[in-house]
mmCIF file of C-alpha atoms in Angstrom:
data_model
loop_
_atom_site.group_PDB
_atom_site.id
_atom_site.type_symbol
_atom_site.label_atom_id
_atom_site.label_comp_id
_atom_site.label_asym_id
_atom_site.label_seq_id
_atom_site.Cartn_x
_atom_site.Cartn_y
_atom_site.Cartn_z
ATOM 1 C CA UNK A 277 128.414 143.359 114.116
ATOM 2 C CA UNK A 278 125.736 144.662 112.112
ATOM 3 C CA UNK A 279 123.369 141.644 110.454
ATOM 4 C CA UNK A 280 122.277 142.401 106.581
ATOM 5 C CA UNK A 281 118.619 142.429 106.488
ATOM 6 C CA UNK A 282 116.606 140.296 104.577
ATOM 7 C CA UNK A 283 115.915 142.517 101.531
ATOM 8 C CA UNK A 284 119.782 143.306 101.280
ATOM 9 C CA UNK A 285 120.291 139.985 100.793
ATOM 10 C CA UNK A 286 117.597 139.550 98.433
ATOM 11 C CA UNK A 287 119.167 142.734 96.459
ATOM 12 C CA UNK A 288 122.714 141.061 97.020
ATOM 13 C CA UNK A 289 121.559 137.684 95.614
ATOM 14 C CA UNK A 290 119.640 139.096 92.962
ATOM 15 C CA UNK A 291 122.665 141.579 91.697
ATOM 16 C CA UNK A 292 125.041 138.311 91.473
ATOM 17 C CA UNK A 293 122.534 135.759 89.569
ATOM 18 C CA UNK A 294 121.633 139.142 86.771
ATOM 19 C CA UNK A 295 125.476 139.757 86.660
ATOM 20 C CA UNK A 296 125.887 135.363 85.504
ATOM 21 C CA UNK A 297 122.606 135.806 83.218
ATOM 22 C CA UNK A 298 124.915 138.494 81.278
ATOM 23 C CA UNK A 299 128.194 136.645 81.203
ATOM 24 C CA UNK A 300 128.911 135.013 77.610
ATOM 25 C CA UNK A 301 127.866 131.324 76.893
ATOM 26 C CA UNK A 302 130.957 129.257 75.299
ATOM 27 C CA UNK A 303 131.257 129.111 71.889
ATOM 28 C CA UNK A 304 130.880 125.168 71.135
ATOM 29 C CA UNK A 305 132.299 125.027 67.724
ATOM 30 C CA UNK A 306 130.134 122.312 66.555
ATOM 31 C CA UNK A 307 130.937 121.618 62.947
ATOM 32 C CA UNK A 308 129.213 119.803 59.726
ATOM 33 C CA UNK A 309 130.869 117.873 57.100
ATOM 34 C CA UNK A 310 130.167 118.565 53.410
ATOM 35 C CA UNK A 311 131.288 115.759 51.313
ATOM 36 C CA UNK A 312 129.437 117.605 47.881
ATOM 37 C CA UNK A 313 131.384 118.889 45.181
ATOM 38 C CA UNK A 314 129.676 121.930 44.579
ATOM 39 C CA UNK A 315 128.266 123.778 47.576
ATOM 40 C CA UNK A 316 125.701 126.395 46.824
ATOM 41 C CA UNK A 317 123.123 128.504 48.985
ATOM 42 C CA UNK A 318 120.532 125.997 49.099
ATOM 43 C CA UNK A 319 122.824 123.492 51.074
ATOM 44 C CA UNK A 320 124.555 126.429 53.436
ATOM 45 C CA UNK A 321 120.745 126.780 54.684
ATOM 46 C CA UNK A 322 120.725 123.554 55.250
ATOM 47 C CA UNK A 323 123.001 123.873 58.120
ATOM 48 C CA UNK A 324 121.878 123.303 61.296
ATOM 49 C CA UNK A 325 121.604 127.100 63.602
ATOM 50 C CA UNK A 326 124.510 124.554 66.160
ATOM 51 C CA UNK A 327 126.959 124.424 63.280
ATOM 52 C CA UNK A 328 130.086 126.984 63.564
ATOM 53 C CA UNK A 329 132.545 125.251 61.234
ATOM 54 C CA UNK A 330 132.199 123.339 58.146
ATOM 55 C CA UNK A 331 134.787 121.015 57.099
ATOM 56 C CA UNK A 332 134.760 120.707 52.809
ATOM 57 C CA UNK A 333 137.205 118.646 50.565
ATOM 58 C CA UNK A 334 140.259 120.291 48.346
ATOM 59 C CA UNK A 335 138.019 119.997 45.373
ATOM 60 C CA UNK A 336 134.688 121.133 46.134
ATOM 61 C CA UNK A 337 133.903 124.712 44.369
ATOM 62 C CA UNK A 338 132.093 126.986 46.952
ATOM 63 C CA UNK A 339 129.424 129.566 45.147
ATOM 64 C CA UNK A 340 130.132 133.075 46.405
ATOM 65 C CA UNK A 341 126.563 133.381 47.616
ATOM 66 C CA UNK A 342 127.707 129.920 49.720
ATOM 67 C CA UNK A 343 130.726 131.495 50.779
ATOM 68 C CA UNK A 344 129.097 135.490 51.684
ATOM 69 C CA UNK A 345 126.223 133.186 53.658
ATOM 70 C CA UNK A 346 128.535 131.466 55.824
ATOM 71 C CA UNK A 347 130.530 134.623 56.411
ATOM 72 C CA UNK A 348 127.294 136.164 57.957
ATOM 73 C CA UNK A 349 126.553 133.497 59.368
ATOM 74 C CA UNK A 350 129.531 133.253 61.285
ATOM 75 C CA UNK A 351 130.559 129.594 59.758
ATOM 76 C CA UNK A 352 134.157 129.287 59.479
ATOM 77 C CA UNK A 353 135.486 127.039 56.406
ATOM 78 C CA UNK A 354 137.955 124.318 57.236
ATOM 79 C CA UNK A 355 139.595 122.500 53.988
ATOM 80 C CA UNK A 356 140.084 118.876 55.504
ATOM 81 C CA UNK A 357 141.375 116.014 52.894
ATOM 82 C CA UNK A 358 139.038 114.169 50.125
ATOM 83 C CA UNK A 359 139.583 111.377 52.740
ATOM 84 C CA UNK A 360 138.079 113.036 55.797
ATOM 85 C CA UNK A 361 135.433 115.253 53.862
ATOM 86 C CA UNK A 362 133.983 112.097 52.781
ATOM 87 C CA UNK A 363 133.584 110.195 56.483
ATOM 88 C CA UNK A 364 129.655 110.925 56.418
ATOM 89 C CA UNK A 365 129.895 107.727 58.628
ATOM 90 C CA UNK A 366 127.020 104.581 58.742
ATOM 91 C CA UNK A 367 124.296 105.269 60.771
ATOM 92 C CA UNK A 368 121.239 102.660 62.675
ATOM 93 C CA UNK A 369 118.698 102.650 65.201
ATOM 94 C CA UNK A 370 117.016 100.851 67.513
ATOM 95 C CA UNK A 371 113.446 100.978 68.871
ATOM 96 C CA UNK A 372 112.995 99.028 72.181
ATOM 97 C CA UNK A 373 109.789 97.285 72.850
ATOM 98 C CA UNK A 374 107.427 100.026 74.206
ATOM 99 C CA UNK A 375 108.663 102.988 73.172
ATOM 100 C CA UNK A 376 106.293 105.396 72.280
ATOM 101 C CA UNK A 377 105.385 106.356 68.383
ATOM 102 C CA UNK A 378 107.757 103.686 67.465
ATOM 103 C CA UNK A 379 105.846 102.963 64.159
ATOM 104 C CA UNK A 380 105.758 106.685 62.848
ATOM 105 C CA UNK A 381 109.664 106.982 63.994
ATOM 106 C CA UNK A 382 110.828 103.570 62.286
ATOM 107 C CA UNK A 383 108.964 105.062 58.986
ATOM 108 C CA UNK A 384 110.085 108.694 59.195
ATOM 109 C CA UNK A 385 113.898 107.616 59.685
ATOM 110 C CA UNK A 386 113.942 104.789 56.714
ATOM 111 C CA UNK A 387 112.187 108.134 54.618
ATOM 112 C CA UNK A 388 114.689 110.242 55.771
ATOM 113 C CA UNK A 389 118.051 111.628 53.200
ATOM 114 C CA UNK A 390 120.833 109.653 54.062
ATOM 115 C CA UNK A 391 120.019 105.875 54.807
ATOM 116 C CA UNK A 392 119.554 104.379 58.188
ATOM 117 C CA UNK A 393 120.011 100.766 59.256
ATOM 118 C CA UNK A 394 116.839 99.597 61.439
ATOM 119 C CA UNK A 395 118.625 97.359 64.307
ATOM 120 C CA UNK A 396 116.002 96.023 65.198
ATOM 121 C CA UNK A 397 114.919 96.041 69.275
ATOM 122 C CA UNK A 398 117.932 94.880 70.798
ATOM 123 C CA UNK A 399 120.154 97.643 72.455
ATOM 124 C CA UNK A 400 123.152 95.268 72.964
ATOM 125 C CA UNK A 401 122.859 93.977 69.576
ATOM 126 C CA UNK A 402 123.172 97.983 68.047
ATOM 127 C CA UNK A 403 126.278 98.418 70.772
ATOM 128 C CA UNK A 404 128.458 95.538 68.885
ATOM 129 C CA UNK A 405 127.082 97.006 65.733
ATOM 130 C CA UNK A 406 128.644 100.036 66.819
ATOM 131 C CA UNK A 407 131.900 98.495 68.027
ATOM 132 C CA UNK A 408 132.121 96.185 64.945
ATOM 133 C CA UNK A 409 133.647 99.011 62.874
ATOM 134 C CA UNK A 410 135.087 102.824 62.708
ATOM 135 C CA UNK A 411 132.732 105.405 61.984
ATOM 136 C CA UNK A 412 129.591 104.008 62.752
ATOM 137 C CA UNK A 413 126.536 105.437 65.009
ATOM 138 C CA UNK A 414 123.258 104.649 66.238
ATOM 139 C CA UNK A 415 120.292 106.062 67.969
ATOM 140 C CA UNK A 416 118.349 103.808 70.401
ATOM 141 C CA UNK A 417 114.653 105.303 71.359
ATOM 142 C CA UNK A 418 114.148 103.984 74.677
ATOM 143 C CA UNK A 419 111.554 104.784 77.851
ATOM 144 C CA UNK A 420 114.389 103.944 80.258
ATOM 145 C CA UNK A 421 116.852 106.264 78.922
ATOM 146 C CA UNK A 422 119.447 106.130 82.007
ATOM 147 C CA UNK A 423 119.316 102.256 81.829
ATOM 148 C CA UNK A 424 120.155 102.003 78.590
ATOM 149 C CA UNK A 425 122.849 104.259 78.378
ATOM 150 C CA UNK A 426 124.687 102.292 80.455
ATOM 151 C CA UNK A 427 123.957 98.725 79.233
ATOM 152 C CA UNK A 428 125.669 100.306 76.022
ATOM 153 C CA UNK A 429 128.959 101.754 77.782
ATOM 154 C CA UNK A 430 129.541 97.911 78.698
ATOM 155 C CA UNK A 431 130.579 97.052 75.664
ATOM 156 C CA UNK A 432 134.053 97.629 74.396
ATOM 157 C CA UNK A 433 134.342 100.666 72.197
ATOM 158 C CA UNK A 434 130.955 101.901 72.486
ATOM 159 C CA UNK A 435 130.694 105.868 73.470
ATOM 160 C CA UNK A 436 127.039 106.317 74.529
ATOM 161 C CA UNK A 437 125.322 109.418 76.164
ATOM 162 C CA UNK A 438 121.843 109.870 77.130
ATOM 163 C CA UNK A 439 120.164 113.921 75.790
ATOM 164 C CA UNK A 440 117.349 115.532 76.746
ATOM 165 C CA UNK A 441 117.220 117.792 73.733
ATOM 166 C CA UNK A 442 119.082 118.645 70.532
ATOM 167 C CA UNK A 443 121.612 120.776 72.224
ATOM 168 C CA UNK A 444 122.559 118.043 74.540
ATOM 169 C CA UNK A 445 123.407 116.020 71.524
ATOM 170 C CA UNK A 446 125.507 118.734 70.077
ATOM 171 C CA UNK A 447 127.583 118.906 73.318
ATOM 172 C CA UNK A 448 127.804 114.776 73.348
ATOM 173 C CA UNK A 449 129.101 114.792 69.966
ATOM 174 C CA UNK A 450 131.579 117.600 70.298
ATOM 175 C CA UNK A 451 133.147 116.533 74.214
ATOM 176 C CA UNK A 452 132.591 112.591 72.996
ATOM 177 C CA UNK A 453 132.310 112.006 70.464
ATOM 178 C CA UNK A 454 129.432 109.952 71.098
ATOM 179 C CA UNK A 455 128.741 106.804 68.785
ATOM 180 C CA UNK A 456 125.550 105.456 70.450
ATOM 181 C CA UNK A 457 122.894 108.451 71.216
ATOM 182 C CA UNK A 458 119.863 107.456 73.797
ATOM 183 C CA UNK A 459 116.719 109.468 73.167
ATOM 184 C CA UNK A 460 113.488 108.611 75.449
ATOM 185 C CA UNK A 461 110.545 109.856 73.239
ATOM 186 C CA UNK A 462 107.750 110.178 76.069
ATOM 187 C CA UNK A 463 107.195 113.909 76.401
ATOM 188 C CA UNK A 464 108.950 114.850 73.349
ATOM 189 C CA UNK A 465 107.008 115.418 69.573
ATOM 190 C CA UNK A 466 108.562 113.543 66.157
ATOM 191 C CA UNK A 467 109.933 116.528 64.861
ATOM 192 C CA UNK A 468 112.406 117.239 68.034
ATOM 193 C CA UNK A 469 113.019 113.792 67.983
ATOM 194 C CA UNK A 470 114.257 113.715 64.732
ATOM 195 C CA UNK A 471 115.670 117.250 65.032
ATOM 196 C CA UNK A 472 118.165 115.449 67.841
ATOM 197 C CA UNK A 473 118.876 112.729 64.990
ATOM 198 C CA UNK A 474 119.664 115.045 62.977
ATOM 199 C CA UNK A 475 122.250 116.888 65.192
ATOM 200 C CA UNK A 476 123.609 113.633 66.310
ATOM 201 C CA UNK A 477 124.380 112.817 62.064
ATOM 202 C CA UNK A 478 125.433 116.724 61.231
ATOM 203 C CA UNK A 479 129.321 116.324 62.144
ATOM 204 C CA UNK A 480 129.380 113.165 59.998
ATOM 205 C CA UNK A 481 130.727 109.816 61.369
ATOM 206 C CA UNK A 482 131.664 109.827 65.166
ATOM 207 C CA UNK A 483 135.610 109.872 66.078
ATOM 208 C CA UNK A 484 136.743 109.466 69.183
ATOM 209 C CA UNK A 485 138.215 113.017 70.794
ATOM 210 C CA UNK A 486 142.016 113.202 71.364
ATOM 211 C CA UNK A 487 141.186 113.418 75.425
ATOM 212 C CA UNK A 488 140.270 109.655 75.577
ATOM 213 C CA UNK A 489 143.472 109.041 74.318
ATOM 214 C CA UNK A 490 145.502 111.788 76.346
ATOM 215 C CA UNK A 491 147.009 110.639 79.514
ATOM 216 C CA UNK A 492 145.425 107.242 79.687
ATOM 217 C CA UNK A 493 147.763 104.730 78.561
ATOM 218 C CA UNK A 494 147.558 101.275 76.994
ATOM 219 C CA UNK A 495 147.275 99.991 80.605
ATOM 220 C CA UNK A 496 143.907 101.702 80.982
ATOM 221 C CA UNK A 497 142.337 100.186 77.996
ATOM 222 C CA UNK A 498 139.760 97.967 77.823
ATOM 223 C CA UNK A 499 140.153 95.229 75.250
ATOM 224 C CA UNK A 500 142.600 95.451 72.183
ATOM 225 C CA UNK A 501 140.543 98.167 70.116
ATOM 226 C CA UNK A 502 142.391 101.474 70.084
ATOM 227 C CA UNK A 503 140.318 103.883 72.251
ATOM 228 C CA UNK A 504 138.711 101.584 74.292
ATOM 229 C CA UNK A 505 138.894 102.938 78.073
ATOM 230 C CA UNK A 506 139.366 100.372 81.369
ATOM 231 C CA UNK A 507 141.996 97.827 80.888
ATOM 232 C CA UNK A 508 139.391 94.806 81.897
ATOM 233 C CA UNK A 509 135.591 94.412 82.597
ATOM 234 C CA UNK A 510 134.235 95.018 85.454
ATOM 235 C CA UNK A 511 134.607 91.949 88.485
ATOM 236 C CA UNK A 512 131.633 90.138 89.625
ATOM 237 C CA UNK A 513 130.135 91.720 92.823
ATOM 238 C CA UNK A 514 127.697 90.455 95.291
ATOM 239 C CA UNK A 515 124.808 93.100 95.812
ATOM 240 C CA UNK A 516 125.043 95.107 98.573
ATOM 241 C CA UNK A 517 121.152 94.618 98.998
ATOM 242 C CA UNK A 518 119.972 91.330 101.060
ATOM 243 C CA UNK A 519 118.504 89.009 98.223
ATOM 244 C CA UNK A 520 120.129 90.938 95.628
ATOM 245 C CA UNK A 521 120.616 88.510 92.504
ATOM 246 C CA UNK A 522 123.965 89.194 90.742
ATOM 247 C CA UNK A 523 124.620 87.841 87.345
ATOM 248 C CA UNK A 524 127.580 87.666 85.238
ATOM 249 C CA UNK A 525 128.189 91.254 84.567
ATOM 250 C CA UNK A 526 127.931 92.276 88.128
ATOM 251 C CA UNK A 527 125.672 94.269 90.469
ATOM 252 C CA UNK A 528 121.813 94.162 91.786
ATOM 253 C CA UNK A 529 119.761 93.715 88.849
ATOM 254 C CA UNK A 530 116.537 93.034 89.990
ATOM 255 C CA UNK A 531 114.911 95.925 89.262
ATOM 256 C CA UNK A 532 115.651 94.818 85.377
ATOM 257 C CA UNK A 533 113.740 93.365 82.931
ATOM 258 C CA UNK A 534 113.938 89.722 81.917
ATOM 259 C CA UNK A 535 115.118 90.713 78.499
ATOM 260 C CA UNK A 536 118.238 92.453 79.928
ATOM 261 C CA UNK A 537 119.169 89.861 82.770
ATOM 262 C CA UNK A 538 116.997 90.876 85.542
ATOM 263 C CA UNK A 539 115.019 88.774 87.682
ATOM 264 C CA UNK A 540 111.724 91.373 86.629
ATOM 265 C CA UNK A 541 110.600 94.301 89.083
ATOM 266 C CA UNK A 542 110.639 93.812 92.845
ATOM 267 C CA UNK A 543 107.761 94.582 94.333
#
């Protein structure tokens, strides 16, 4: 049997990883929501570089330097109802007790076009917020992104995902339809911060994507909201740690804060 030598494999490996490096990335057809009734070529370069459809209303008039941008561009124009073109959704955040530059974010979002609700510092507060009602969404600046994430997903309704970066939010909103976005600022500047927000709003209020509802069933609901996935919470369970202190959701949570049921860090 002959053995491949070393720089044959090298030469081998290399050949396969320049071959993926060339294959096509997947167009994600993340699209924006123009509820305007004239849309002209000041609001076309508006759009974010993510955005590969535009949904507009029956009635808005489209200039035809709008309508040759979006053709280079590569935009495709969807004609949704007055009803749809108009869900540009209600929109809050949250900024938890440490996070960092939480004074210039608070003041650059309540600046910003649009309108945002500030939620205060509670994350499960913002997560019925979110449930409370169709089409809203809210952003919660945390430094324990993970944690938070899924504190939110425990309440009925809510569709939360943790993103590193701006195109992490466009893939949460497109495959989630995510209603509750978790950004941790530490290591990031304001202006990708609010770059992400601004992704997270582009599509206009969050829906719920048919594949939650495919193949699920009533019986796999949680609660009597449409959408909601897992038919019941989940049961109380004794931690699988000795001294582990479970409390009425369930589950070690020592390592918690006070604030969120914990019994502080363990040291």
């Amino acid at each position: 049997m002959i053995v491949p030598t070393i720089g044959q494999v090298d030469d081998a490996v290399r050949a396969v990883l320049a071959g993926l490096r060339r294959a096509p990335r997947p167009d994600r057809r993340s699209s924006g929501v123009f509820a305007g009734r004239l849309l002209g070529q000041r609001q076309v370069e508006g759009l974010g570089e993510e955005i590969r459809e535009i949904r507009i209303a029956p009635n808005t008039v489209i200039t035809p330097i709008a309508r040759d941008l979006l053709k280079r561009r590569g935009i495709l124009i969807r004609w949704v109802s007055e009803r749809l073109a108009a869900r540009i959704g209600e929109w809050g955040f949250v900024l938890e007790d440490g996070a960092v530059m939480a004074d210039a974010l608070r003041r650059s979002l309540l600046a910003a076009e649009g309108g945002w609700h500030d939620l205060g510092d509670e994350l499960i507060e913002a997560a019925h917020w979110v449930s409370a009602e169709d089409g809203r969404g809210a952003v919660v600046f945390s430094e324990q992104g993970s944690v938070a994430c899924w504190l939110a997903s425990q309440v009925p309704g809510v569709r939360s995902a943790a993103a590193g970066d701006a195109d992490g939010v466009a893939r949460a909103v497109e495959h989630l339809g995510v209603n509750l976005l978790v950004l941790e600022p530490a290591g990031h500047s304001i202006p990708s911060l609010l770059h992400c927000v601004k992704v997270f709003r582009k599509s206009g209020a969050p829906e719920c994507p048919d594949w939650i509802d495919g193949g699920t069933g009533d019986a796999n609901r949680r609660g009597d909201r449409p959408r909601d996935l897992l038919s019941a919470a989940p049961e109380r369970a004794e931690s699988a740690i000795f001294g582990g202190r479970p409390d009425v959701s369930g589950g070690d949570h020592r390592g918690l804060s006070r604030a969120r049921g914990g019994a502080g860090r363990v040291r």
